[in-house]
Coordinates of C-alpha atoms in Angstrom, one line a residue:
M1097 CA -14.1 32.3 24.2
Q1098 CA -11.8 32.3 27.2
K1099 CA -14.9 32.7 29.5
K1100 CA -16.6 29.7 27.8
I1101 CA -13.5 27.6 28.4
K1102 CA -13.5 28.5 32.1
D1103 CA -17.2 27.8 32.4
Y1104 CA -16.8 24.4 30.8
N1105 CA -13.8 23.6 33.0
R1106 CA -15.9 24.6 36.0
Y1107 CA -18.6 22.3 34.8
L1108 CA -16.2 19.4 34.4
L1109 CA -14.7 20.0 37.8
E1110 CA -18.1 20.0 39.5
K1111 CA -19.8 17.2 37.6
H1112 CA -16.9 15.0 36.2
P1113 CA -13.8 15.7 38.4
T1114 CA -11.9 12.7 36.9
V1115 CA -12.4 14.0 33.4
W1116 CA -11.4 17.5 34.5
N1117 CA -8.3 16.1 36.3
T1118 CA -7.0 14.1 33.3
K1119 CA -7.7 17.0 30.8
I1120 CA -8.9 14.3 28.3
V1121 CA -11.5 16.6 26.6
W1122 CA -8.9 19.2 25.6
M1123 CA -6.3 16.6 24.7
L1124 CA -8.7 14.8 22.4
L1125 CA -9.7 18.0 20.8
A1126 CA -6.0 19.0 20.2
G1127 CA -5.3 15.5 19.0
L1128 CA -8.2 15.6 16.6
I1129 CA -6.8 18.8 15.0
I1130 CA -3.4 17.4 14.6
H1131 CA -4.8 14.2 13.1
M1132 CA -6.7 16.3 10.6
I1133 CA -3.5 18.1 9.7
F1134 CA -1.7 14.8 9.2
F1135 CA -4.6 13.5 7.1
F1136 CA -4.2 16.5 4.8
I1137 CA -0.5 16.1 4.5
G1138 CA -0.9 12.4 3.7
Y1139 CA -3.5 13.3 1.0
I1140 CA -1.2 15.7 -0.8
S1141 CA 2.1 13.9 -0.1
H1142 CA 2.1 11.9 -3.4
A1143 CA 0.1 14.3 -5.6
D1144 CA 3.1 14.1 -8.1
P1145 CA 2.9 10.7 -9.8
K1146 CA 6.7 10.6 -9.9
S1147 CA 6.7 10.2 -6.2
L1148 CA 5.2 6.7 -6.8
H1149 CA 8.1 5.6 -9.0
K1150 CA 10.3 4.5 -6.2
F1151 CA 10.3 1.0 -4.8
D1152 CA 7.6 0.5 -2.1
V1153 CA 6.4 3.9 -1.0
R1154 CA 4.8 2.4 2.1
D1155 CA 7.9 3.4 4.0
D1156 CA 7.9 7.0 2.8
Y1157 CA 6.4 8.2 6.2
F1158 CA 9.7 7.1 7.8
A1159 CA 12.1 7.6 5.0
D1160 CA 11.0 11.2 4.2
G1161 CA 11.2 12.5 7.8
M1162 CA 7.5 12.7 8.7
I1163 CA 8.2 10.3 11.6
F1164 CA 10.4 13.0 13.2
I1165 CA 7.7 15.6 13.0
H1166 CA 5.3 13.1 14.4
L1167 CA 7.7 12.3 17.4
I1168 CA 8.3 16.0 18.1
I1169 CA 4.6 16.8 18.2
S1170 CA 3.8 13.8 20.3
I1171 CA 6.5 14.6 22.8
L1172 CA 5.4 18.2 23.1
M1173 CA 1.7 17.3 23.5
I1174 CA 2.4 14.6 26.1
V1175 CA 4.8 16.8 28.1
G1176 CA 2.4 19.8 28.0
W1177 CA -0.4 17.4 29.1
L1178 CA 1.6 16.1 32.0
I1179 CA 2.5 19.6 33.2
L1180 CA -1.2 20.6 33.3
M1181 CA -2.3 17.3 34.9
F1182 CA 0.4 17.2 37.6
K1183 CA -1.0 20.5 39.0
N1184 CA -3.6 18.4 40.8
N1185 CA -3.2 14.8 42.0
A1186 CA -6.2 13.2 43.7
F1187 CA -4.1 10.3 44.9
K1188 CA -1.6 12.4 46.8
N1189 CA -4.2 14.8 48.3
F1190 CA -6.2 11.9 49.7
Y1191 CA -9.4 12.7 47.8
P1192 CA -12.0 9.9 48.0
V1193 CA -11.2 7.7 45.0
T1194 CA -13.0 4.5 44.1
K1195 CA -11.6 1.5 42.2
W1196 CA -13.5 2.5 39.1
K1197 CA -12.2 6.1 39.2
M1198 CA -8.7 4.9 39.5
F1199 CA -9.1 2.5 36.6
S1200 CA -10.9 5.1 34.6
Q1201 CA -8.0 7.5 35.0
F1202 CA -5.7 4.8 33.7
L1203 CA -8.0 4.3 30.7
Q1204 CA -8.0 8.0 30.0
Y1205 CA -4.2 8.1 30.2
F1206 CA -4.2 5.3 27.6
V1207 CA -6.7 7.0 25.3
I1208 CA -4.8 10.4 25.5
I1209 CA -1.4 8.8 24.8
F1210 CA -2.8 6.7 21.9
T1211 CA -4.4 9.8 20.4
C1212 CA -1.1 11.8 20.7
T1213 CA 1.1 9.1 19.2
S1214 CA -1.0 7.6 16.3
F1215 CA -0.8 10.3 13.7
F1216 CA 0.7 7.7 11.3
F1217 CA -2.8 6.3 10.7
S1218 CA -4.3 9.7 9.7
Y1219 CA -1.4 10.2 7.3
M1220 CA -1.8 6.8 5.7
T1221 CA -5.6 7.2 5.5
G1222 CA -5.2 10.4 3.6
F1223 CA -2.5 8.9 1.3
R1224 CA -4.7 5.9 0.6
L1225 CA -7.8 8.0 0.0
F1226 CA -5.8 10.1 -2.5
V1227 CA -4.6 7.0 -4.4
K1228 CA -8.2 5.6 -4.5
N1229 CA -9.7 8.8 -5.8
T1230 CA -6.9 9.6 -8.3
Y1231 CA -6.4 6.1 -9.6
P1232 CA -9.8 4.3 -9.4
D1233 CA -9.9 0.5 -9.9
D1234 CA -11.7 0.6 -13.2
Q1235 CA -9.3 3.1 -14.7
M1236 CA -6.3 1.2 -13.5
S1237 CA -7.6 -2.1 -14.9
E1238 CA -8.1 -0.5 -18.3
S1239 CA -4.6 1.1 -18.2
I1240 CA -3.0 -2.2 -17.2
A1241 CA -4.7 -4.0 -20.1
V1242 CA -3.3 -1.4 -22.5
I1243 CA 0.2 -1.7 -20.9
N1244 CA 0.2 -5.5 -21.2
K1245 CA -0.9 -5.3 -24.9
T1246 CA 1.9 -2.8 -25.6
Y1247 CA 4.5 -4.7 -23.6
P1248 CA 5.5 -7.0 -26.5
F1249 CA 6.8 -3.9 -28.4
F1250 CA 9.0 -2.6 -25.6
S1251 CA 12.0 -4.4 -27.3
Q1252 CA 14.2 -4.0 -24.2
D1253 CA 15.2 -7.6 -23.5
I1254 CA 16.2 -10.2 -26.1
E1255 CA 15.2 -13.0 -23.8
H1256 CA 11.6 -12.1 -24.2
Y1257 CA 11.7 -12.8 -28.0
T1258 CA 13.5 -16.1 -28.2
L1259 CA 11.7 -19.2 -29.5
D1260 CA 11.3 -20.8 -26.0
N1261 CA 8.8 -18.0 -25.2
K1262 CA 6.4 -18.9 -28.0
I1263 CA 3.0 -20.3 -27.1
F1264 CA 1.4 -22.6 -29.6
P1265 CA -2.4 -22.5 -29.5
Q1266 CA -2.5 -25.6 -31.8
Y1267 CA -0.5 -27.6 -29.2
P1268 CA -1.2 -26.3 -25.7
G1269 CA 1.0 -27.4 -22.9
L1270 CA 4.1 -28.1 -24.8
F1271 CA 7.5 -28.2 -23.1
C1272 CA 10.5 -26.5 -24.8
E1273 CA 13.7 -28.4 -24.1
T1274 CA 16.8 -26.1 -24.3
G1275 CA 19.4 -28.4 -22.8
I1276 CA 21.7 -29.1 -25.6
E1277 CA 22.8 -32.5 -24.2
K1278 CA 19.1 -33.5 -23.9
I1279 CA 18.2 -32.8 -27.5
D1280 CA 17.1 -35.9 -29.6
R1281 CA 19.1 -35.3 -32.8
N1282 CA 17.1 -37.9 -34.7
K1283 CA 13.9 -35.7 -34.4
K1284 CA 13.1 -32.1 -35.3
Y1285 CA 14.8 -29.4 -33.5
F1286 CA 15.4 -25.7 -34.1
V1287 CA 18.7 -23.7 -33.8
Y1288 CA 19.4 -20.0 -33.2
Y1289 CA 23.0 -19.2 -32.8
D1290 CA 24.2 -21.1 -29.7
R1291 CA 20.6 -22.1 -28.6
V1292 CA 18.7 -25.3 -29.5
Y1293 CA 15.0 -25.8 -29.1
Q1294 CA 13.0 -29.0 -29.2
Y1295 CA 9.3 -29.3 -28.3
Y1296 CA 7.7 -32.2 -26.4
T1297 CA 4.2 -33.2 -25.4
L1298 CA 4.0 -34.0 -21.7
Y1299 CA 2.4 -36.5 -19.3
S1300 CA 2.3 -36.1 -15.5
K1301 CA 2.5 -38.1 -12.3
T1302 CA 1.1 -36.7 -9.0
V1303 CA 2.6 -37.7 -5.7
Y1304 CA 0.5 -37.3 -2.6
E1305 CA 2.6 -39.2 0.0
K1306 CA 5.5 -37.4 1.7
D1307 CA 8.9 -39.0 2.5
N1308 CA 10.8 -38.8 5.8
S1309 CA 12.3 -35.4 4.9
G1310 CA 8.8 -33.9 4.5
G1311 CA 9.0 -33.6 0.7
Y1312 CA 7.2 -35.4 -2.2
P1313 CA 9.5 -38.0 -3.6
F1314 CA 10.3 -38.4 -7.3
P1315 CA 8.2 -41.1 -8.9
G1316 CA 10.5 -44.1 -9.1
T1317 CA 8.5 -45.6 -12.0
E1318 CA 9.6 -42.8 -14.3
P1319 CA 13.0 -42.3 -15.9
E1320 CA 14.8 -39.2 -14.8
A1321 CA 16.0 -38.5 -18.3
R1322 CA 12.4 -37.7 -19.3
F1323 CA 11.8 -35.3 -16.3
A1324 CA 10.8 -31.8 -17.5
Y1325 CA 9.6 -29.9 -14.3
S1326 CA 7.4 -30.2 -11.3
E1327 CA 4.7 -28.1 -9.6
K1328 CA 4.0 -28.1 -5.8
H1329 CA 0.5 -27.9 -4.6
A1330 CA -1.1 -27.6 -1.1
D1331 CA -1.2 -31.4 -0.5
S1332 CA 0.8 -32.9 -3.5
E1333 CA 3.4 -32.4 -6.1
T1334 CA 3.0 -33.0 -9.8
Y1335 CA 5.9 -34.2 -11.9
Y1336 CA 5.9 -33.6 -15.6
F1337 CA 7.7 -35.8 -18.1
K1338 CA 8.5 -35.5 -21.8
K1339 CA 6.5 -37.8 -23.9
E1340 CA 7.3 -37.3 -27.6
V1341 CA 8.8 -34.7 -29.9
V1342 CA 6.4 -32.5 -31.9
D1343 CA 7.4 -31.0 -35.3
L1344 CA 6.4 -27.4 -35.2
S1345 CA 8.0 -26.4 -38.5
P1346 CA 4.6 -25.2 -40.0
Y1347 CA 4.2 -22.7 -37.2
I1348 CA 7.8 -21.4 -36.9
K1349 CA 8.8 -18.9 -39.6
T1350 CA 12.1 -17.9 -38.1
T1351 CA 14.2 -19.1 -35.2
G1352 CA 15.5 -15.7 -34.4
L1353 CA 14.0 -12.9 -32.3
T1354 CA 10.5 -12.1 -33.4
F1355 CA 7.5 -10.4 -31.8
Y1356 CA 5.4 -13.5 -32.5
N1357 CA 7.4 -15.3 -29.7
F1358 CA 6.5 -12.8 -27.0
S1359 CA 4.3 -14.2 -24.3
N1360 CA 5.2 -12.3 -21.1
I1361 CA 3.0 -10.2 -18.9
F1362 CA 4.2 -6.8 -17.7
Y1363 CA 1.9 -6.5 -14.7
R1364 CA -0.7 -8.7 -13.1
N1365 CA -3.6 -7.2 -11.1
N1366 CA -6.2 -9.2 -9.2
L1367 CA -8.1 -6.7 -7.2
E1368 CA -10.8 -9.1 -6.0
E1369 CA -8.3 -11.4 -4.3
K1370 CA -5.8 -8.7 -3.5
T1371 CA -3.1 -10.7 -5.3
F1372 CA -0.6 -8.4 -6.8
L1373 CA 2.1 -10.1 -8.8
Q1374 CA 4.7 -8.2 -10.8
R1375 CA 6.9 -11.2 -11.4
E1376 CA 7.2 -12.6 -14.9
Y1377 CA 7.4 -16.2 -13.8
Y1378 CA 5.3 -17.9 -11.1
N1379 CA 6.9 -20.0 -8.4
D1380 CA 5.8 -22.7 -5.9
Q1381 CA 4.4 -20.3 -3.4
F1382 CA 1.5 -19.5 -5.7
T1383 CA -1.7 -21.5 -5.7
D1384 CA -2.9 -23.7 -8.5
Y1385 CA -5.4 -21.0 -9.4
D1386 CA -2.5 -18.5 -9.7
K1387 CA -0.5 -20.8 -11.9
N1388 CA -3.4 -21.6 -14.3
S1389 CA -4.4 -18.0 -14.4
Y1390 CA -0.9 -16.9 -15.2
R1391 CA -0.7 -19.4 -18.1
K1392 CA -4.0 -18.2 -19.5
E1393 CA -2.9 -14.6 -19.3
R1394 CA 0.4 -15.4 -21.1
A1395 CA -1.5 -17.3 -23.8
E1396 CA -3.9 -14.4 -24.2
I1397 CA -1.0 -11.9 -24.6
S1398 CA 0.5 -14.1 -27.2
R1399 CA -2.8 -14.4 -29.0
L1400 CA -3.5 -10.7 -29.0
T1401 CA 0.0 -9.9 -30.2
A1402 CA -0.2 -12.4 -33.0
Q1403 CA -3.7 -11.1 -33.9
L1404 CA -2.5 -7.5 -34.1
L1405 CA 0.6 -8.4 -36.2
D1406 CA -1.5 -10.5 -38.6
K1407 CA -3.6 -7.5 -39.5
R1408 CA -0.5 -6.0 -41.1
S1409 CA -1.7 -2.6 -40.1
P1410 CA 0.8 0.0 -38.9
A1411 CA -2.0 2.3 -38.0
E1412 CA -3.4 -0.2 -35.5
I1413 CA 0.0 -0.6 -33.9
E1414 CA 0.5 3.2 -33.7
K1415 CA -3.0 3.6 -32.2
L1416 CA -2.1 1.2 -29.4
M1417 CA 1.2 3.0 -28.8
K1418 CA -0.5 6.4 -28.6
S1419 CA -2.9 5.1 -25.9
F1420 CA 0.1 3.6 -24.0
L1421 CA 2.1 6.8 -24.2
K1422 CA -0.9 8.9 -23.0
I1423 CA -1.1 6.6 -19.9
S1424 CA 2.7 7.0 -19.4
R1425 CA 2.3 10.8 -19.4
D1426 CA -0.5 10.5 -16.9
F1427 CA 1.7 8.4 -14.7
G1428 CA 4.8 10.6 -15.1
I1429 CA 7.0 8.0 -16.7
S1430 CA 10.1 9.4 -18.3
N1431 CA 10.6 8.5 -22.0
N1432 CA 11.3 10.0 -25.4
L1433 CA 9.2 7.7 -27.5
E1434 CA 6.9 8.9 -30.3
A1435 CA 4.2 6.6 -31.5
G1436 CA 4.8 7.0 -35.2
N1437 CA 8.6 6.2 -35.1
W1438 CA 8.0 3.5 -32.6
A1439 CA 5.5 1.8 -34.9
K1440 CA 8.0 2.0 -37.8
M1441 CA 10.6 0.2 -35.6
V1442 CA 8.1 -2.6 -35.0
Y1443 CA 6.4 -2.9 -38.4
H1444 CA 8.4 -5.4 -40.6
P1445 CA 5.6 -7.5 -42.1
E1446 CA 7.9 -10.1 -43.6
D1447 CA 8.5 -11.9 -40.3
F1448 CA 8.1 -9.1 -37.6
E1449 CA 11.6 -9.8 -36.4
V1450 CA 12.9 -7.5 -33.6
R1451 CA 15.3 -5.2 -35.4
Y1452 CA 15.6 -2.3 -33.0
F1453 CA 15.9 -2.1 -29.2
I1454 CA 14.8 0.5 -26.7
K1455 CA 16.9 1.5 -23.6
K1456 CA 15.5 1.0 -20.1
Y1457 CA 16.9 4.2 -18.9
K1458 CA 18.1 7.5 -20.2
T1459 CA 21.9 7.7 -20.9
N1460 CA 24.0 10.8 -20.7
P1461 CA 25.8 12.2 -23.7
G1462 CA 28.8 9.9 -24.4
E1463 CA 27.6 7.3 -21.9
Q1464 CA 27.5 3.7 -23.1
Y1465 CA 24.2 1.9 -22.4
D1466 CA 24.5 -1.0 -19.9
P1467 CA 21.7 -3.5 -20.1
N1468 CA 22.5 -4.8 -16.7
R1469 CA 21.9 -1.4 -15.0
S1470 CA 18.5 -0.4 -13.7
S1471 CA 17.1 3.1 -14.0
Q1472 CA 17.2 3.1 -10.2
Y1473 CA 19.2 0.2 -8.8
G1474 CA 19.5 -3.6 -9.2
E1475 CA 19.9 -5.6 -12.4
Y1476 CA 17.6 -6.6 -15.1
G1477 CA 18.8 -10.1 -15.3
Y1478 CA 20.3 -9.6 -18.7
V1479 CA 22.8 -12.4 -19.3
D1480 CA 25.7 -12.3 -21.7
T1481 CA 25.7 -15.7 -23.2
T1482 CA 28.6 -15.2 -25.6
V1483 CA 30.9 -18.2 -25.5
P1484 CA 33.6 -19.7 -27.6
T1485 CA 32.1 -21.3 -30.7
D1486 CA 33.6 -24.7 -30.0
S1487 CA 31.6 -25.2 -26.9
A1488 CA 27.9 -25.5 -26.2
A1489 CA 26.0 -23.1 -24.0
N1490 CA 22.5 -22.9 -22.7
V1491 CA 20.7 -20.4 -20.6
V1492 CA 19.0 -22.2 -17.7
D1493 CA 17.3 -19.9 -15.2
G1494 CA 19.4 -17.0 -16.3
E1495 CA 22.7 -18.9 -15.9
I1496 CA 25.1 -20.2 -18.5
V1497 CA 25.5 -24.0 -18.6
N1498 CA 28.4 -25.3 -20.6
D1499 CA 28.1 -28.8 -21.9
S1500 CA 30.4 -31.3 -23.5
V1501 CA 28.3 -31.4 -26.6
Q1502 CA 29.7 -29.0 -29.2
I1503 CA 27.3 -26.4 -30.6
K1504 CA 28.9 -26.7 -34.0
D1505 CA 27.2 -30.1 -34.3
F1506 CA 23.9 -28.2 -34.4
N1507 CA 25.0 -24.9 -36.0
P1508 CA 28.1 -25.4 -38.2
E1509 CA 28.0 -21.7 -39.3
I1510 CA 28.0 -20.2 -35.8
S1511 CA 31.4 -18.6 -36.3
S1512 CA 30.1 -16.4 -39.1
Q1513 CA 26.9 -15.4 -37.3
L1514 CA 26.2 -12.4 -35.0
S1515 CA 25.6 -13.4 -31.4
P1516 CA 22.3 -12.2 -29.9
Q1517 CA 24.1 -9.9 -27.5
D1518 CA 26.1 -8.3 -30.3
Y1519 CA 23.0 -8.0 -32.3
F1520 CA 21.3 -6.3 -29.3
M1521 CA 24.1 -3.7 -28.8
K1522 CA 24.4 -3.1 -32.5
N1523 CA 20.7 -2.2 -32.9
I1524 CA 20.2 -0.3 -29.7
T1525 CA 18.5 3.0 -30.5
G1526 CA 18.5 6.4 -28.8
Y1527 CA 15.0 5.9 -27.5
Y1528 CA 14.5 5.0 -23.9
Y1529 CA 11.6 4.2 -21.5
H1530 CA 11.9 3.9 -17.7
T1531 CA 10.2 0.5 -17.4
D1532 CA 11.1 0.2 -13.7
D1533 CA 9.3 3.4 -12.9
L1534 CA 6.1 2.1 -14.5
R1535 CA 6.2 -1.2 -12.8
N1536 CA 6.9 0.4 -9.4
F1537 CA 4.1 2.9 -10.0
L1538 CA 1.6 0.2 -10.7
D1539 CA 2.7 -1.9 -7.8
N1540 CA 2.6 1.1 -5.4
V1541 CA -0.9 2.0 -6.4
D1542 CA -2.1 -1.5 -5.8
V1543 CA -0.2 -2.0 -2.6
I1544 CA -1.5 1.3 -1.1
K1545 CA -5.0 0.4 -2.0
S1546 CA -4.8 -3.1 -0.6
T1547 CA -2.6 -2.9 2.4
D1548 CA -4.3 -2.8 5.8
F1549 CA -2.0 -0.3 7.5
F1550 CA -4.2 -0.2 10.6
S1551 CA -4.1 -3.9 11.4
E1552 CA -0.4 -4.2 10.6
N1553 CA 0.8 -1.3 12.8
I1554 CA -1.9 -0.9 15.5
H1555 CA -0.1 -3.2 17.9
I1556 CA 2.9 -0.9 18.1
Y1557 CA 0.9 2.2 19.0
L1558 CA -1.4 0.3 21.4
W1559 CA 1.6 -1.1 23.4
I1560 CA 3.3 2.3 23.4
A1561 CA 0.2 3.9 24.8
F1562 CA -0.3 1.0 27.3
F1563 CA 3.3 1.1 28.7
L1564 CA 3.4 4.9 28.9
A1565 CA 0.0 4.9 30.6
T1566 CA 1.2 2.3 33.2
V1567 CA 4.3 4.4 33.9
I1568 CA 2.4 7.6 34.4
F1569 CA -0.3 5.8 36.4
S1570 CA 2.3 4.2 38.7
F1571 CA 3.9 7.6 39.2
R1572 CA 0.6 9.2 40.0
V1573 CA -0.3 6.5 42.6
T1574 CA 3.1 6.4 44.2
D1575 CA 5.8 9.0 43.6
L1576 CA 9.0 9.7 41.6
K1577 CA 11.2 8.0 44.2
S1578 CA 9.3 4.8 44.0
L1579 CA 9.4 4.9 40.2
L1580 CA 13.1 5.5 40.0
F1581 CA 13.9 2.8 42.5
S1582 CA 11.6 0.3 40.6
M1583 CA 13.5 1.1 37.4
I1584 CA 16.9 0.6 39.2
S1585 CA 15.6 -2.7 40.8
A1586 CA 14.4 -4.0 37.4
G1587 CA 17.8 -3.2 35.8
I1588 CA 19.7 -5.0 38.7
L1589 CA 17.4 -8.0 38.4
S1590 CA 17.9 -8.2 34.7
L1591 CA 21.7 -8.1 35.1
L1592 CA 21.6 -10.8 37.8
V1593 CA 19.4 -13.0 35.5
V1594 CA 22.0 -12.7 32.7
L1595 CA 24.9 -13.4 35.0
I1596 CA 23.2 -16.5 36.6
T1597 CA 22.3 -17.8 33.1
V1598 CA 25.9 -17.4 31.9
L1599 CA 27.2 -19.3 35.0
Y1600 CA 24.6 -22.0 34.4
S1601 CA 25.6 -22.3 30.7
V1602 CA 29.4 -22.6 31.4
S1603 CA 28.8 -25.0 34.2
G1604 CA 27.2 -27.7 32.0
G1605 CA 23.8 -26.3 31.1
R1606 CA 24.6 -25.5 27.5
G1607 CA 21.7 -26.2 25.2
S1608 CA 19.0 -25.7 27.8
E1609 CA 19.4 -22.0 28.6
E1610 CA 16.0 -21.1 27.2
F1611 CA 14.2 -23.3 29.8
F1612 CA 16.5 -22.2 32.6
I1613 CA 16.2 -18.4 32.0
S1614 CA 12.4 -18.7 31.4
Y1615 CA 11.7 -20.5 34.6
L1616 CA 14.2 -18.3 36.6
V1617 CA 12.4 -15.2 35.4
F1618 CA 9.0 -16.9 36.0
W1619 CA 9.8 -17.5 39.7
I1620 CA 11.2 -14.0 40.2
G1621 CA 8.2 -12.5 38.5
L1622 CA 5.8 -14.6 40.5
F1623 CA 7.5 -13.5 43.8
I1624 CA 7.3 -9.8 42.7
L1625 CA 3.6 -10.1 41.9
A1626 CA 2.8 -12.0 45.2
V1627 CA 4.4 -9.6 47.6
P1628 CA 1.9 -6.7 47.2
V1629 CA -1.0 -9.2 47.3
L1630 CA 0.0 -11.5 50.1
M1631 CA 2.7 -9.7 52.1
M1632 CA 1.7 -6.0 52.0
G1633 CA 2.2 -5.3 55.7
K1634 CA 5.5 -7.1 56.0
F1635 CA 7.5 -4.5 54.1
R1636 CA 7.9 -0.7 54.5
K1637 CA 5.6 1.4 52.3
L1638 CA 8.5 2.5 50.0
V1639 CA 9.6 -1.2 49.5
S1640 CA 6.0 -2.2 48.8
S1641 CA 5.7 0.7 46.3
I1642 CA 8.7 -0.7 44.3
F1643 CA 7.0 -4.1 44.1
I1644 CA 3.7 -2.5 43.1
T1645 CA 5.4 -0.3 40.3
V1646 CA 7.3 -3.3 38.9
S1647 CA 4.2 -5.4 39.0
M1648 CA 2.0 -2.9 37.1
N1649 CA 4.7 -2.2 34.4
G1650 CA 5.8 -5.8 34.0
F1651 CA 2.6 -7.9 34.3
V1652 CA 1.9 -8.1 30.6
L1653 CA 5.5 -9.2 30.0
F1654 CA 5.0 -11.9 32.6
V1655 CA 1.9 -13.1 30.7
L1656 CA 3.9 -13.2 27.5
L1657 CA 6.6 -15.2 29.4
L1658 CA 3.9 -17.8 30.3
F1659 CA 3.0 -18.2 26.6
F1660 CA 6.7 -18.5 25.7
I1661 CA 7.2 -21.3 28.3
V1662 CA 4.2 -23.2 26.9
S1663 CA 5.6 -22.8 23.4
L1664 CA 9.0 -24.1 24.6
H1665 CA 7.4 -27.3 25.9
Q1666 CA 5.4 -27.7 22.7
E1667 CA 8.5 -27.5 20.6
R1668 CA 10.3 -30.0 22.9
A1669 CA 7.3 -32.4 22.5
C1670 CA 7.4 -32.0 18.7
N1671 CA 11.1 -32.7 18.6
H1672 CA 10.5 -36.0 20.5
L1673 CA 7.8 -37.2 18.1
I1674 CA 8.9 -40.2 16.0
S1675 CA 7.3 -39.1 12.7
P1676 CA 8.9 -36.1 11.1
L1677 CA 5.7 -35.5 9.2
R1678 CA 3.8 -34.7 12.4
Y1679 CA 6.7 -32.5 13.5
N1680 CA 6.3 -30.4 10.3
N1681 CA 2.6 -29.8 11.0
C1682 CA 3.2 -28.9 14.7
K1683 CA 2.6 -25.3 15.7
T1684 CA 3.1 -23.7 19.1
V1685 CA 0.5 -21.6 20.8
I1686 CA 2.3 -18.4 19.8
E1687 CA 2.4 -19.4 16.1
T1688 CA -1.3 -20.4 16.2
L1689 CA -2.5 -17.2 17.8
G1690 CA -0.3 -14.9 15.7
F1691 CA -1.2 -11.2 16.1
S1692 CA -4.3 -12.3 18.1
L1693 CA -1.9 -12.9 21.0
S1694 CA -1.1 -9.2 21.2
Y1695 CA -4.7 -8.3 21.6
L1696 CA -5.3 -11.1 24.1
I1697 CA -2.4 -10.0 26.3
L1698 CA -3.5 -6.4 26.1
M1699 CA -7.0 -7.3 27.3
I1700 CA -5.5 -9.3 30.1
G1701 CA -3.4 -6.3 31.0
F1702 CA -6.5 -4.1 31.3
V1703 CA -8.3 -6.6 33.4
F1704 CA -5.3 -6.9 35.7
M1705 CA -5.1 -3.1 36.1
Y1706 CA -8.8 -3.0 37.1
F1707 CA -8.5 -5.6 39.8
Y1708 CA -5.1 -4.3 40.9
T1709 CA -6.7 -1.0 42.0
A1710 CA -7.8 -2.9 45.1
V1711 CA -4.1 -3.5 46.0
L1712 CA -3.3 0.1 45.2
K1713 CA -6.0 1.3 47.7
K1714 CA -4.8 -1.0 50.3
W1715 CA -1.2 0.2 49.8
K1716 CA -2.3 3.8 49.9
A1717 CA -3.9 3.2 53.3
M1718 CA -0.6 2.1 54.8
P1719 CA 1.1 4.5 57.2
E1720 CA 3.9 6.6 55.8

C-alpha cells in the first residue's frame, strides 16, 4: 500500500506538479472519509424520538457540542495539510509558474479548506434522510389527521370549550361578540358565569387606497360601534361589521363547557407549499389562502367532532383514542392515559359537557398542578378570569377587560355559581399528557424535512474558505513578514478611521457619519488597490508586498463597501421623496439582491484573484 502511494505521488509530481504540491488528492480523500463519518453520526443522532421533543432541533448541532468536534477536526486537518504543503513552495524557489497555475493553486486551497470545514452539511444530510425514512410524508399526514380528530378530547384548556369557539354550519361566518358593553340587551344573548355571548351576521367593506401613513384607513361611511374585525391582504384590507343579531337557541343546548363547542386545530401541515403552522389562530402575515384554509379546517374539526358525538357510541370514541395513543407511543410522548378510562371521562351523552380535565405535564407527588406552567418552559396562555361578582369581565385576546357594566345585570345568580377556573381545578384528574412534546415533535419533523440547510448556511462556509485561502495564498506568494506587517497595517488603518470619524462627528458632522466613514474607507481602499497596479516600482519590495497582501484579502470587502454606498444613496433618495407610499415600496440594491449578493461578490473575488496573478508575477520579478 505504501509503495502504491509513493508511485502515485511520483506520478502526480511528474505529470501534475501543482496538484502534487497542494496535496489536494489526499486532502479530498481524507475529507470524504470524515464527511461520511459525520453523515452517519447525523443519521443516528435523533434515532430516539424523544430527542425531537425539544423546541427547534435544527440547532442541536451547535447546542449538543458537535460543532466543537467539527472545529477540532477541521483545525487538525488544515494544520497538517499546511505542514505537508509548506515543505515545497514553487513561488519561493522560483519555479516557472504561469498565471493559471497560480490561480489554480488558489482554487485548490479554496476547495481543500471548504472540504475540511463543511462537515455540518453531511451531518444535516444524514439527519434529514433519517427523518424522511423514519417518518414518511404519507404516514405523518395520517398521524396528524388522527391527532387533530382526537384533540377535542384532550380536555386541557377550558378556553377551547367555551361557546365563542362553536362553529355553526347552519349560519357560516357568524361573529361572536363577547364584549359585555357591546351586547344588545334587547336581543338574544347567552350567559356563562361572567361571560356573555351574542351572535351577529356580518357585512364587509374592502379598502384598496392607502393613507399617508401607509395603512388602509377605516371606512368613514361605517359606524365604529359596528366594527367586528379586519383582515389585511396583499393589496387591501377588509373591514367586517356586525349586521344583525341571530338567535341560535335551537342549536345551543348548554352555555357551559362542552365538546360540541370545540373547533381548534392541534397541528396544520401543508407539505406541498411547505407551510407549517402550529398556531391556533392565524394572523395578518398569512395569505388569504391560509386564512380560508384555516377556517375550513376548523369547521371540519367541529363537524367531525359533532358527528362522532352524535353517534352516542363510546366504542367509536375509544377506538379513536387507541389509535391516538399508539401514535403517541411511536413518537415517545410521555403520558399515563388509557383509552377505556379516557373514553369514560368524555362520554356523557346528555350534553357532552367537559367534566374532567387532563394535565399537560406530569406532577410530582404532593405537587400542585399549575396550568400556567409548560412541560418544558413558557406558559400556556391560561388566564385566571376570576373577578369580583359586582364587576364585569371579558377575555379579549387572553387579557381581562373590566367594564362599567355589571355582570349581575346578565347573570344575577353568579355569586352562587362556580367559576370556570375553580371548576377546572376541582375536576383536574391524575391523568397527564405532554402536549408540548407532541407539538414540538411534529414541528421538528416537518421543519427538518422542509428546511434547506445548504442554501441557508453555505454562504458562511464559502466565505470562511475564501478568506482562509486568500491568507494562505498571500503567505505562499510573499512571506510571513509581509503577512504580519499587512495585518498590523490594516489594524492601524482601522483605528485611524475610527478616530477620524469620531473627530468628524464631534466637530459637527453628527448624523452623516455613515457617508463620511464609507467614503473615507473607499478612498483609502482605492489607494491601496492602485499602488500595486500603478506604482509598483516606486516602493520597496516589502512595502509593495504589504499593499498586495491587503489588496488580496480586502478586495471583496471593498466591493461590499461599493454596494453599501449605493444603498446609502438610495435610502437618502427615498427619504427625499414626497410621497410616503413610494418610500414604503423603495428597496436598496442590497435588499433587492438578498443572498444573491453574497454569490455575486464571491464570483467577483475569484475573477479579481485570477487577473491579480499578473500583478503578483510582476511583483515577484522585482529585485530583493
